PDB file of C-alpha atoms in Angstrom:
ATOM      1  CA  UNK A   1       0.000   0.000   0.000  1.00 53.00           C
ATOM      2  CA  UNK A   2       1.451   3.293  -0.943  1.00 53.00           C
ATOM      3  CA  UNK A   3       0.749   6.631   0.688  1.00 57.00           C
ATOM      4  CA  UNK A   4       0.909   9.916  -1.058  1.00 57.00           C
ATOM      5  CA  UNK A   5       2.675  12.642   0.698  1.00 59.00           C
ATOM      6  CA  UNK A   6       1.268  16.106   0.243  1.00 58.00           C
ATOM      7  CA  UNK A   7       3.413  19.101  -0.335  1.00 63.00           C
ATOM      8  CA  UNK A   8       4.123  21.090   2.750  1.00 69.00           C
ATOM      9  CA  UNK A   9       3.514  24.770   2.192  1.00 74.00           C
ATOM     10  CA  UNK A  10       6.160  27.139   3.340  1.00 80.00           C
ATOM     11  CA  UNK A  11       4.859  29.995   5.447  1.00 81.00           C
ATOM     12  CA  UNK A  12       6.482  33.255   4.553  1.00 84.00           C
ATOM     13  CA  UNK A  13       8.118  35.297   7.313  1.00 83.00           C
ATOM     14  CA  UNK A  14       6.023  38.279   6.187  1.00 84.00           C
ATOM     15  CA  UNK A  15       2.801  36.323   6.903  1.00 84.00           C
ATOM     16  CA  UNK A  16       4.081  35.336  10.363  1.00 83.00           C
ATOM     17  CA  UNK A  17       4.924  38.953  11.245  1.00 86.00           C
ATOM     18  CA  UNK A  18       1.577  40.281   9.968  1.00 87.00           C
ATOM     19  CA  UNK A  19      -0.366  37.589  11.851  1.00 86.00           C
ATOM     20  CA  UNK A  20       1.603  38.322  15.007  1.00 87.00           C
ATOM     21  CA  UNK A  21       0.860  42.077  14.690  1.00 88.00           C
ATOM     22  CA  UNK A  22      -2.862  41.447  14.108  1.00 89.00           C
ATOM     23  CA  UNK A  23      -3.039  39.134  17.139  1.00 86.00           C
ATOM     24  CA  UNK A  24      -1.186  41.676  19.271  1.00 85.00           C
ATOM     25  CA  UNK A  25      -3.552  44.450  18.128  1.00 85.00           C
ATOM     26  CA  UNK A  26      -6.588  42.365  19.085  1.00 85.00           C
ATOM     27  CA  UNK A  27      -5.158  41.656  22.548  1.00 82.00           C
ATOM     28  CA  UNK A  28      -4.294  45.323  23.135  1.00 78.00           C
ATOM     29  CA  UNK A  29      -7.744  46.394  21.905  1.00 77.00           C
ATOM     30  CA  UNK A  30      -9.437  43.888  24.235  1.00 76.00           C
ATOM     31  CA  UNK A  31      -7.325  45.087  27.174  1.00 72.00           C
ATOM     32  CA  UNK A  32      -8.257  48.715  26.491  1.00 71.00           C
ATOM     33  CA  UNK A  33     -11.961  47.796  26.181  1.00 72.00           C
ATOM     34  CA  UNK A  34     -11.877  45.875  29.469  1.00 67.00           C
ATOM     35  CA  UNK A  35     -10.011  48.669  31.214  1.00 64.00           C
ATOM     36  CA  UNK A  36     -12.378  51.369  30.002  1.00 63.00           C
ATOM     37  CA  UNK A  37     -15.692  49.545  30.376  1.00 64.00           C
ATOM     38  CA  UNK A  38     -15.301  46.574  32.692  1.00 65.00           C
ATOM     39  CA  UNK A  39     -12.203  46.550  34.796  1.00 68.00           C
ATOM     40  CA  UNK A  40     -11.453  49.882  36.372  1.00 81.00           C
ATOM     41  CA  UNK A  41      -9.464  49.357  39.524  1.00 84.00           C
ATOM     42  CA  UNK A  42     -10.105  51.100  42.841  1.00 88.00           C
ATOM     43  CA  UNK A  43      -8.343  50.862  46.164  1.00 90.00           C
ATOM     44  CA  UNK A  44     -10.472  50.462  49.304  1.00 93.00           C
ATOM     45  CA  UNK A  45      -9.554  52.985  51.984  1.00 92.00           C
ATOM     46  CA  UNK A  46     -10.747  52.393  55.526  1.00 93.00           C
ATOM     47  CA  UNK A  47     -12.653  49.689  57.349  1.00 95.00           C
ATOM     48  CA  UNK A  48     -16.287  50.572  56.587  1.00 96.00           C
ATOM     49  CA  UNK A  49     -16.864  47.519  54.364  1.00 95.00           C
ATOM     50  CA  UNK A  50     -15.366  44.898  56.692  1.00 94.00           C
ATOM     51  CA  UNK A  51     -15.523  41.953  56.686  1.00 92.00           C
ATOM     52  CA  UNK A  52     -16.324  41.853  52.933  1.00 92.00           C
ATOM     53  CA  UNK A  53     -13.643  44.354  51.926  1.00 93.00           C
ATOM     54  CA  UNK A  54     -10.877  45.750  54.066  1.00 91.00           C
ATOM     55  CA  UNK A  55      -8.405  48.604  54.017  1.00 93.00           C
ATOM     56  CA  UNK A  56      -6.015  48.461  51.025  1.00 91.00           C
ATOM     57  CA  UNK A  57      -7.979  45.786  49.130  1.00 91.00           C
ATOM     58  CA  UNK A  58      -7.990  46.406  45.399  1.00 90.00           C
ATOM     59  CA  UNK A  59     -11.327  45.963  43.617  1.00 91.00           C
ATOM     60  CA  UNK A  60     -12.334  45.850  39.977  1.00 88.00           C
ATOM     61  CA  UNK A  61     -15.637  47.339  38.968  1.00 91.00           C
ATOM     62  CA  UNK A  62     -17.968  46.651  36.070  1.00 89.00           C
ATOM     63  CA  UNK A  63     -18.829  50.047  34.599  1.00 89.00           C
ATOM     64  CA  UNK A  64     -20.874  48.618  31.735  1.00 86.00           C
ATOM     65  CA  UNK A  65     -23.444  46.536  33.662  1.00 89.00           C
ATOM     66  CA  UNK A  66     -25.610  49.411  34.864  1.00 92.00           C
ATOM     67  CA  UNK A  67     -26.033  50.679  31.309  1.00 88.00           C
ATOM     68  CA  UNK A  68     -28.197  47.593  30.689  1.00 91.00           C
ATOM     69  CA  UNK A  69     -29.822  46.908  34.054  1.00 94.00           C
ATOM     70  CA  UNK A  70     -30.586  48.728  37.256  1.00 96.00           C
ATOM     71  CA  UNK A  71     -28.547  48.348  40.438  1.00 97.00           C
ATOM     72  CA  UNK A  72     -29.981  45.778  42.861  1.00 97.00           C
ATOM     73  CA  UNK A  73     -30.245  45.532  46.611  1.00 97.00           C
ATOM     74  CA  UNK A  74     -27.021  44.120  48.118  1.00 96.00           C
ATOM     75  CA  UNK A  75     -24.860  45.189  45.154  1.00 97.00           C
ATOM     76  CA  UNK A  76     -21.563  46.673  46.300  1.00 97.00           C
ATOM     77  CA  UNK A  77     -20.990  49.823  44.290  1.00 97.00           C
ATOM     78  CA  UNK A  78     -18.392  52.523  43.728  1.00 95.00           C
ATOM     79  CA  UNK A  79     -19.928  56.009  43.609  1.00 95.00           C
ATOM     80  CA  UNK A  80     -19.298  59.690  44.085  1.00 92.00           C
ATOM     81  CA  UNK A  81     -21.140  61.196  47.056  1.00 88.00           C
ATOM     82  CA  UNK A  82     -22.850  64.536  46.686  1.00 77.00           C
ATOM     83  CA  UNK A  83     -20.478  66.353  49.032  1.00 58.00           C
ATOM     84  CA  UNK A  84     -17.128  65.348  47.539  1.00 61.00           C
ATOM     85  CA  UNK A  85     -16.822  64.903  43.797  1.00 70.00           C
ATOM     86  CA  UNK A  86     -13.201  63.766  44.048  1.00 81.00           C
ATOM     87  CA  UNK A  87     -13.366  60.866  46.521  1.00 86.00           C
ATOM     88  CA  UNK A  88     -14.920  57.574  45.483  1.00 91.00           C
ATOM     89  CA  UNK A  89     -16.867  55.562  48.052  1.00 94.00           C
ATOM     90  CA  UNK A  90     -17.482  51.799  48.177  1.00 96.00           C
ATOM     91  CA  UNK A  91     -20.726  50.758  49.911  1.00 97.00           C
ATOM     92  CA  UNK A  92     -23.588  48.243  49.719  1.00 97.00           C
ATOM     93  CA  UNK A  93     -27.031  49.191  48.359  1.00 98.00           C
ATOM     94  CA  UNK A  94     -29.670  48.494  51.016  1.00 97.00           C
ATOM     95  CA  UNK A  95     -32.650  50.407  49.623  1.00 97.00           C
ATOM     96  CA  UNK A  96     -33.904  51.060  46.092  1.00 98.00           C
ATOM     97  CA  UNK A  97     -35.699  53.961  44.387  1.00 98.00           C
ATOM     98  CA  UNK A  98     -39.158  54.650  45.811  1.00 97.00           C
ATOM     99  CA  UNK A  99     -38.543  52.746  49.060  1.00 98.00           C
ATOM    100  CA  UNK A 100     -38.606  54.150  52.578  1.00 98.00           C
ATOM    101  CA  UNK A 101     -35.714  53.794  55.005  1.00 97.00           C
ATOM    102  CA  UNK A 102     -35.545  54.350  58.724  1.00 97.00           C
ATOM    103  CA  UNK A 103     -33.314  53.249  61.569  1.00 96.00           C
ATOM    104  CA  UNK A 104     -35.055  52.910  64.943  1.00 95.00           C
ATOM    105  CA  UNK A 105     -33.552  51.470  68.109  1.00 94.00           C
ATOM    106  CA  UNK A 106     -30.556  50.215  66.152  1.00 94.00           C
ATOM    107  CA  UNK A 107     -32.658  48.316  63.593  1.00 94.00           C
ATOM    108  CA  UNK A 108     -32.874  49.076  59.877  1.00 96.00           C
ATOM    109  CA  UNK A 109     -36.431  49.300  58.526  1.00 96.00           C
ATOM    110  CA  UNK A 110     -37.203  49.117  54.804  1.00 97.00           C
ATOM    111  CA  UNK A 111     -40.757  50.012  53.851  1.00 97.00           C
ATOM    112  CA  UNK A 112     -41.714  49.602  57.511  1.00 95.00           C
ATOM    113  CA  UNK A 113     -40.284  46.067  57.833  1.00 95.00           C
ATOM    114  CA  UNK A 114     -37.423  45.343  60.221  1.00 95.00           C
ATOM    115  CA  UNK A 115     -34.355  43.852  58.551  1.00 93.00           C
ATOM    116  CA  UNK A 116     -32.546  41.011  60.271  1.00 87.00           C
ATOM    117  CA  UNK A 117     -29.007  41.926  61.311  1.00 81.00           C
ATOM    118  CA  UNK A 118     -26.556  40.573  63.836  1.00 75.00           C
ATOM    119  CA  UNK A 119     -25.258  44.076  64.562  1.00 85.00           C
ATOM    120  CA  UNK A 120     -27.200  46.871  66.222  1.00 92.00           C
ATOM    121  CA  UNK A 121     -26.731  50.187  64.411  1.00 94.00           C
ATOM    122  CA  UNK A 122     -25.556  52.730  66.977  1.00 94.00           C
ATOM    123  CA  UNK A 123     -25.776  55.862  64.808  1.00 94.00           C
ATOM    124  CA  UNK A 124     -29.063  56.427  62.994  1.00 95.00           C
ATOM    125  CA  UNK A 125     -27.863  59.687  61.449  1.00 96.00           C
ATOM    126  CA  UNK A 126     -30.368  61.233  59.078  1.00 97.00           C
ATOM    127  CA  UNK A 127     -32.238  57.890  58.935  1.00 96.00           C
ATOM    128  CA  UNK A 128     -33.574  58.544  62.437  1.00 96.00           C
ATOM    129  CA  UNK A 129     -36.475  60.090  60.541  1.00 96.00           C
ATOM    130  CA  UNK A 130     -38.118  58.170  57.708  1.00 97.00           C
ATOM    131  CA  UNK A 131     -36.454  58.812  54.328  1.00 97.00           C
ATOM    132  CA  UNK A 132     -38.377  58.315  51.090  1.00 98.00           C
ATOM    133  CA  UNK A 133     -36.022  57.682  48.187  1.00 97.00           C
ATOM    134  CA  UNK A 134     -36.591  59.454  44.885  1.00 96.00           C
ATOM    135  CA  UNK A 135     -36.977  57.599  41.599  1.00 96.00           C
ATOM    136  CA  UNK A 136     -33.234  57.764  40.917  1.00 95.00           C
ATOM    137  CA  UNK A 137     -31.913  57.421  44.482  1.00 97.00           C
ATOM    138  CA  UNK A 138     -30.338  54.579  46.443  1.00 98.00           C
ATOM    139  CA  UNK A 139     -29.583  54.238  50.147  1.00 98.00           C
ATOM    140  CA  UNK A 140     -26.188  52.706  50.888  1.00 98.00           C
ATOM    141  CA  UNK A 141     -24.526  51.445  54.064  1.00 97.00           C
ATOM    142  CA  UNK A 142     -21.091  50.101  54.849  1.00 96.00           C
ATOM    143  CA  UNK A 143     -21.002  46.456  55.955  1.00 95.00           C
ATOM    144  CA  UNK A 144     -19.279  47.635  59.132  1.00 95.00           C
ATOM    145  CA  UNK A 145     -22.370  49.650  60.057  1.00 93.00           C
ATOM    146  CA  UNK A 146     -20.873  51.308  63.137  1.00 94.00           C
ATOM    147  CA  UNK A 147     -17.704  52.460  61.381  1.00 94.00           C
ATOM    148  CA  UNK A 148     -19.015  53.862  58.106  1.00 95.00           C
ATOM    149  CA  UNK A 149     -19.766  57.203  56.523  1.00 94.00           C
ATOM    150  CA  UNK A 150     -22.692  56.349  54.269  1.00 95.00           C
ATOM    151  CA  UNK A 151     -26.225  57.453  53.363  1.00 96.00           C
ATOM    152  CA  UNK A 152     -26.931  58.178  57.045  1.00 97.00           C
ATOM    153  CA  UNK A 153     -24.512  61.101  56.760  1.00 94.00           C
ATOM    154  CA  UNK A 154     -25.510  64.444  55.259  1.00 91.00           C
ATOM    155  CA  UNK A 155     -22.181  64.467  53.409  1.00 89.00           C
ATOM    156  CA  UNK A 156     -23.089  61.301  51.503  1.00 93.00           C
ATOM    157  CA  UNK A 157     -26.881  61.236  51.591  1.00 94.00           C
ATOM    158  CA  UNK A 158     -28.983  59.350  49.088  1.00 96.00           C
ATOM    159  CA  UNK A 159     -26.909  58.227  46.118  1.00 96.00           C
ATOM    160  CA  UNK A 160     -28.153  59.427  42.744  1.00 95.00           C
ATOM    161  CA  UNK A 161     -28.124  56.865  39.932  1.00 95.00           C
ATOM    162  CA  UNK A 162     -25.937  59.188  37.864  1.00 93.00           C
ATOM    163  CA  UNK A 163     -23.258  59.166  40.614  1.00 94.00           C
ATOM    164  CA  UNK A 164     -22.838  55.381  40.547  1.00 95.00           C
ATOM    165  CA  UNK A 165     -19.611  54.486  38.725  1.00 92.00           C
ATOM    166  CA  UNK A 166     -20.082  50.706  38.710  1.00 93.00           C
ATOM    167  CA  UNK A 167     -20.536  47.429  40.534  1.00 94.00           C
ATOM    168  CA  UNK A 168     -17.668  45.791  42.401  1.00 94.00           C
ATOM    169  CA  UNK A 169     -17.125  42.301  40.994  1.00 90.00           C
ATOM    170  CA  UNK A 170     -13.597  41.259  41.966  1.00 86.00           C
ATOM    171  CA  UNK A 171     -11.507  41.700  45.120  1.00 88.00           C
ATOM    172  CA  UNK A 172      -7.733  41.344  45.171  1.00 82.00           C
ATOM    173  CA  UNK A 173      -6.172  41.296  48.625  1.00 77.00           C
ATOM    174  CA  UNK A 174      -2.946  39.624  47.556  1.00 71.00           C
ATOM    175  CA  UNK A 175      -1.995  37.619  44.485  1.00 66.00           C
ATOM    176  CA  UNK A 176      -2.961  34.530  46.477  1.00 70.00           C
ATOM    177  CA  UNK A 177      -6.301  35.978  47.619  1.00 73.00           C
ATOM    178  CA  UNK A 178      -8.484  36.917  44.654  1.00 74.00           C
ATOM    179  CA  UNK A 179     -12.253  36.467  44.934  1.00 78.00           C
ATOM    180  CA  UNK A 180     -15.434  37.268  43.053  1.00 73.00           C
ATOM    181  CA  UNK A 181     -17.934  39.543  44.787  1.00 80.00           C
ATOM    182  CA  UNK A 182     -21.491  38.309  44.393  1.00 71.00           C
TER     183      UNK A 182
END
């Protein structure tokens, strides 16, 4: 039985260089797209989001997601507060547009219903009185409720939808400690 051997085509060095440049361009373009729309990096300063995030953690945010869907309760977001347009904050959304928020006797109430929490909130701040959120406003709290400047403070207040930069989706504490944020 005889086998026919096909001719092997020689690949020109020019083709190899062009293919390499095209591949490199695609990778660079993808990296720029991810950096601009999906993967902006922020550094967490302070302890207001402990134990979820801690001081000096690096987080990546998804800036594209909220162009297609609305922020949800329990999302951790990066935003600009109304009082300081230069400092970014990282907090958790606890109340959505149109809802009412109040803190009484250390307990968070949403729409009049007490929310289960293992930690009593010591500082009610402006939420001592019932707050009704506008159609484009969110109420945010730090996970470390008693060590957080958040929507209870006049300096932060209700967070406007237009001030939300994106949703935190990845935490990097060290190269050995990288985790998704749900």
